[in-house]
mmCIF file of C-alpha atoms in Angstrom:
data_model
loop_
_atom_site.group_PDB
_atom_site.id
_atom_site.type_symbol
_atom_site.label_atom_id
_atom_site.label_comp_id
_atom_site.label_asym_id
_atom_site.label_seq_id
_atom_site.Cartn_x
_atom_site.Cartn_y
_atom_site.Cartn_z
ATOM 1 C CA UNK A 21 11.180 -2.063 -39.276
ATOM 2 C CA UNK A 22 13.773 -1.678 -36.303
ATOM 3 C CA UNK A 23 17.838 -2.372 -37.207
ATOM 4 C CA UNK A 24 19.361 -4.057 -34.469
ATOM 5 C CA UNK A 25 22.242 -5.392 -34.164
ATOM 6 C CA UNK A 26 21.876 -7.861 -31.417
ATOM 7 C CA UNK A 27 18.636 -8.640 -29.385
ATOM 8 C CA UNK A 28 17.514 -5.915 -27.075
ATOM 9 C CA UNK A 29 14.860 -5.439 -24.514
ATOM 10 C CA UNK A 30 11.807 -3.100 -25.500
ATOM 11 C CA UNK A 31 7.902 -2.585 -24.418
ATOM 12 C CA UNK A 32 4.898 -2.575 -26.403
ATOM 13 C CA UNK A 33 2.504 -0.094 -24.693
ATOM 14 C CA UNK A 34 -1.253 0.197 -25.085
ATOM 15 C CA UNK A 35 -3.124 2.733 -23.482
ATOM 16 C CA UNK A 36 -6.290 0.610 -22.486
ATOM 17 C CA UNK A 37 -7.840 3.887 -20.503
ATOM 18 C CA UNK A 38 -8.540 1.306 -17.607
ATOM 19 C CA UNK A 39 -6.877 3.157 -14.607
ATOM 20 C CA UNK A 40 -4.417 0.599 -14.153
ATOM 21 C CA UNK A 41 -1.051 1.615 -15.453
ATOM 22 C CA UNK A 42 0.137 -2.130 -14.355
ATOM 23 C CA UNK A 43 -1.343 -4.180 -17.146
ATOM 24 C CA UNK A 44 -0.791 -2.424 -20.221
ATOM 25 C CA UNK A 45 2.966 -3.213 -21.058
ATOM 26 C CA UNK A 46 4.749 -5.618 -21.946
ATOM 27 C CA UNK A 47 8.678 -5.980 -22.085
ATOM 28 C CA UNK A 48 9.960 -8.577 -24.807
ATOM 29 C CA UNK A 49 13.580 -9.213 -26.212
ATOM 30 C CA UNK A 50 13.485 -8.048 -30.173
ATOM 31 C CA UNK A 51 15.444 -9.615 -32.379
ATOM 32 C CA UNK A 52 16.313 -8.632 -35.910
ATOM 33 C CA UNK A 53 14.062 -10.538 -38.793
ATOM 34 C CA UNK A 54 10.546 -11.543 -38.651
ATOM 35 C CA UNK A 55 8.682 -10.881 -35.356
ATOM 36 C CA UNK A 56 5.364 -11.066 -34.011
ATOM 37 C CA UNK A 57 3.073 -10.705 -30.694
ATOM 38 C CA UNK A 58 -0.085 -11.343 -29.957
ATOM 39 C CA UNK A 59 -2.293 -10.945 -26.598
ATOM 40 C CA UNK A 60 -5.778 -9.644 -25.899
ATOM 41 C CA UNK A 61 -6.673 -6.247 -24.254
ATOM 42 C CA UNK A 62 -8.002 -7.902 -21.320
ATOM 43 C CA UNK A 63 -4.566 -9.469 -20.310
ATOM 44 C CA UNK A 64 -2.565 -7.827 -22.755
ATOM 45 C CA UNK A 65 0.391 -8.672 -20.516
ATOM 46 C CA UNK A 66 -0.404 -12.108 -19.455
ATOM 47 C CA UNK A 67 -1.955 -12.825 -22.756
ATOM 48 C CA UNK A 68 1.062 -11.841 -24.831
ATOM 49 C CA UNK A 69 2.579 -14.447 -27.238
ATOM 50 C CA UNK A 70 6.361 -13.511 -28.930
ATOM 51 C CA UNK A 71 7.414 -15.580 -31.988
ATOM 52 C CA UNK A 72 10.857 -14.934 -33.847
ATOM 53 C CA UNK A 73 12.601 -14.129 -30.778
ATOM 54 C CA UNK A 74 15.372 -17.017 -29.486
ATOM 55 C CA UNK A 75 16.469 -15.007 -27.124
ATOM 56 C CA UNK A 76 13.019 -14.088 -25.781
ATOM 57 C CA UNK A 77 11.790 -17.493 -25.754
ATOM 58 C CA UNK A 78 14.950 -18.223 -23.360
ATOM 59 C CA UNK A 79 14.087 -14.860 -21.320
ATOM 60 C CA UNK A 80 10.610 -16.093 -20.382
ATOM 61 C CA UNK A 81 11.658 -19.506 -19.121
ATOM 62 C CA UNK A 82 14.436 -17.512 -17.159
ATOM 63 C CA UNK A 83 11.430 -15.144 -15.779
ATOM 64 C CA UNK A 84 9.338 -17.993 -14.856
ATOM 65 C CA UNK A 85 11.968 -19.704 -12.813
ATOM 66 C CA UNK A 86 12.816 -16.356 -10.928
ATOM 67 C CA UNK A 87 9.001 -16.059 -10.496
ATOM 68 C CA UNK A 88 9.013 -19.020 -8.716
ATOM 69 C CA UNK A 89 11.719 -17.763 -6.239
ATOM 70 C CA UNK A 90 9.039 -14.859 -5.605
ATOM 71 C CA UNK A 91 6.112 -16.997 -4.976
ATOM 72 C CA UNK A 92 8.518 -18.878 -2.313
ATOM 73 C CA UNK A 93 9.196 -15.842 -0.465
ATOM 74 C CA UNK A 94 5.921 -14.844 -0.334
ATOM 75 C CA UNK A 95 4.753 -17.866 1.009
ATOM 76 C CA UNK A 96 7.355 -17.537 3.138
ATOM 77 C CA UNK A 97 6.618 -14.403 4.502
ATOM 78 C CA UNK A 98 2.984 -15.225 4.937
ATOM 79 C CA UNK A 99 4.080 -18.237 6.936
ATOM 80 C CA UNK A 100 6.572 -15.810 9.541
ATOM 81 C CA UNK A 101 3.405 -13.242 10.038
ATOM 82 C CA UNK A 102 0.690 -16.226 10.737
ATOM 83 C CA UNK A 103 0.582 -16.898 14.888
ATOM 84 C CA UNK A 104 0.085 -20.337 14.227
ATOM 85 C CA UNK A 105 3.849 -20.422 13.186
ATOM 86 C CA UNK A 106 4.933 -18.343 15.293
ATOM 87 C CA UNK A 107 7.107 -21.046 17.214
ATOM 88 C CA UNK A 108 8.817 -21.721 13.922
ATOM 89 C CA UNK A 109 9.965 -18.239 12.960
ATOM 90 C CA UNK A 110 13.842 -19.723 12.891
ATOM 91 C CA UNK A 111 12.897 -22.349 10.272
ATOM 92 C CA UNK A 112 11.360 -20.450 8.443
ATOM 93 C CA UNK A 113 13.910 -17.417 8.191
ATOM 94 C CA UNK A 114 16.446 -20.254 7.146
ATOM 95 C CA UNK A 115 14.262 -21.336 4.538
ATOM 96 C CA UNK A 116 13.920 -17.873 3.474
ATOM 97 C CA UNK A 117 18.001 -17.804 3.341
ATOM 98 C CA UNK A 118 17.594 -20.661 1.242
ATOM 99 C CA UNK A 119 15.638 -19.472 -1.372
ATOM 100 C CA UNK A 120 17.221 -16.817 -1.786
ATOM 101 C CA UNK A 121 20.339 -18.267 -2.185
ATOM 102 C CA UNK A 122 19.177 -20.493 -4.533
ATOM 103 C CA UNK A 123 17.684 -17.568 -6.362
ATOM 104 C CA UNK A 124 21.240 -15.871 -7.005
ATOM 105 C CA UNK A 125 22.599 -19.254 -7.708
ATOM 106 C CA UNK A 126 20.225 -19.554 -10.431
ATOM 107 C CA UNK A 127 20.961 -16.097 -11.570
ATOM 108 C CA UNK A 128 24.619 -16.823 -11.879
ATOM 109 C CA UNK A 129 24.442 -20.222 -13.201
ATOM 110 C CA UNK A 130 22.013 -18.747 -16.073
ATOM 111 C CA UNK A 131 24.389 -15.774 -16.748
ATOM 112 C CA UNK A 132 27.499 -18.144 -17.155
ATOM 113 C CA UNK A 133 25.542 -20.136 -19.364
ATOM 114 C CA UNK A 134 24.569 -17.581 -21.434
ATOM 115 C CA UNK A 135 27.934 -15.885 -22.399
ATOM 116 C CA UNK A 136 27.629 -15.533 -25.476
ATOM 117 C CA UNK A 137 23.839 -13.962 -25.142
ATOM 118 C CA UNK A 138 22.700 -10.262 -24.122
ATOM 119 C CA UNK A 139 20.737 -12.346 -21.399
ATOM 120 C CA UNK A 140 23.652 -12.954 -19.205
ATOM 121 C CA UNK A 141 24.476 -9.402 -18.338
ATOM 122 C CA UNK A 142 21.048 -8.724 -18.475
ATOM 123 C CA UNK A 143 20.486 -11.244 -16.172
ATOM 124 C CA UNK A 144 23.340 -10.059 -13.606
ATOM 125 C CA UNK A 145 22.311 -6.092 -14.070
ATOM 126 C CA UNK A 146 18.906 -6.778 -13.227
ATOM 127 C CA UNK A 147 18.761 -9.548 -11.098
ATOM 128 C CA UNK A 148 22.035 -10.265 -9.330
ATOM 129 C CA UNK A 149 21.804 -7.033 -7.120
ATOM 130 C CA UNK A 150 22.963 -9.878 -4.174
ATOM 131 C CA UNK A 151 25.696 -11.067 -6.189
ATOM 132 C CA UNK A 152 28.964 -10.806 -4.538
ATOM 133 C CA UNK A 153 31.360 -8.439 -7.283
ATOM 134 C CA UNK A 154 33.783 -11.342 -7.407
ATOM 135 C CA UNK A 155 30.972 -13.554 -9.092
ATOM 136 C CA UNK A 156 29.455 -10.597 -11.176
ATOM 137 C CA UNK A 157 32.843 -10.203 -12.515
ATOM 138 C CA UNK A 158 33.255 -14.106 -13.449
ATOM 139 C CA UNK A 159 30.100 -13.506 -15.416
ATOM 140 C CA UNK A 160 31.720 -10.770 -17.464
ATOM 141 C CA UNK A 161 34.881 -11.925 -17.955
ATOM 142 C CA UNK A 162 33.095 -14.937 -19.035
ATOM 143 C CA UNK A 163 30.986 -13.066 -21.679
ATOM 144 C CA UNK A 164 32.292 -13.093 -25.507
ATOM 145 C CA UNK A 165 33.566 -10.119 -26.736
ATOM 146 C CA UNK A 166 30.362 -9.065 -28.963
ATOM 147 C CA UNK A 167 28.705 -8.855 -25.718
ATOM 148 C CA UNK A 168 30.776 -7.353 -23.616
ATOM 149 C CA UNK A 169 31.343 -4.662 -26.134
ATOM 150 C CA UNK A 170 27.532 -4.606 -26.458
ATOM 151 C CA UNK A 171 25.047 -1.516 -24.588
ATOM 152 C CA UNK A 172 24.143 -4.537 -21.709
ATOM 153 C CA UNK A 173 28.068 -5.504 -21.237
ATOM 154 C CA UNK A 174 28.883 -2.718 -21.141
ATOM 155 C CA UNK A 175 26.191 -1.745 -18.541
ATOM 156 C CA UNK A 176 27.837 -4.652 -16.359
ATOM 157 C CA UNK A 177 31.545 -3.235 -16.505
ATOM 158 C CA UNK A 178 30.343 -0.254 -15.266
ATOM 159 C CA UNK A 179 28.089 -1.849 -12.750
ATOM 160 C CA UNK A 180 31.347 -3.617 -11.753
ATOM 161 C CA UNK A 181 33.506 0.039 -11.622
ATOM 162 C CA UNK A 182 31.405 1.177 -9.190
#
């Protein structure tokens, strides 16, 4: 049994002996009360299944959305280094611009939307690196007072200090 006192991001690790240090962790959001994960040592990452987490449940719908900002750009990028597209190197930089603009839009629409969750300066610490500081500090000044006084808000006010 862990006490916490609001959600907070941890890893499970298990040391498969497989060479491959990339597979064999998994970050969740833990929550206090009744918890459980399941996976399979083969894709004990992919595999992994959290239940009793709210805030984890939210997390992973947040990381697949942000996922598919990274499959864009690599697309992307594969499309600017092909020679067949090599005419079309200004269309596709601007579509690059676009995703990621639309990425940090995302980010910040999320984070205001989650005031009153550890997931919105989570979001903005670890994801909003493009963020102008004006809009990082909306998000906090945004955030309810049990999170910004929380370890994460209070990662974002210094974030914002510096």
């Amino acid at each position: 049994d862990i006490a916490l006192d609001q959600p907070q991001m941890l890893y499970l690790h298990l040391d498969k002996n497989d060479e491959n240090a990339f597979n064999d962790r998994f970050l969740f959001f833990a929550e206090q009360g009744q918890m459980s994960i399941r996976s399979t040592r083969e894709a004990f990452e992919n595999d992994a299944q959290v239940k009793g987490s709210k805030t984890d449940s939210i997390y992973r719908i947040y990381q697949e959305v942000l996922t598919s900002f990274s499959k864009r750009d690599i697309e992307l990028l594969q499309l600017s280094i092909d020679p067949e597209y090599a005419t079309k190197i200004d269309s596709i930089s601007t579509l690059a611009a676009s995703n990621e603009r639309r990425k940090f839009l995302y980010v910040l629409n999320f984070a205001l939307n989650q005031n009153n969750s550890i997931l919105a300066p989570y979001s903005i610490v670890y994801d909003g690196d493009g963020l102008a500081p004006k809009w990082k500090d909306s998000v906090y000044q945004s955030l309810t007072n049990d999170i910004k006084n929380s370890p994460m808000g209070e990662s974002l006010q210094a974030l914002l200090s510096n």
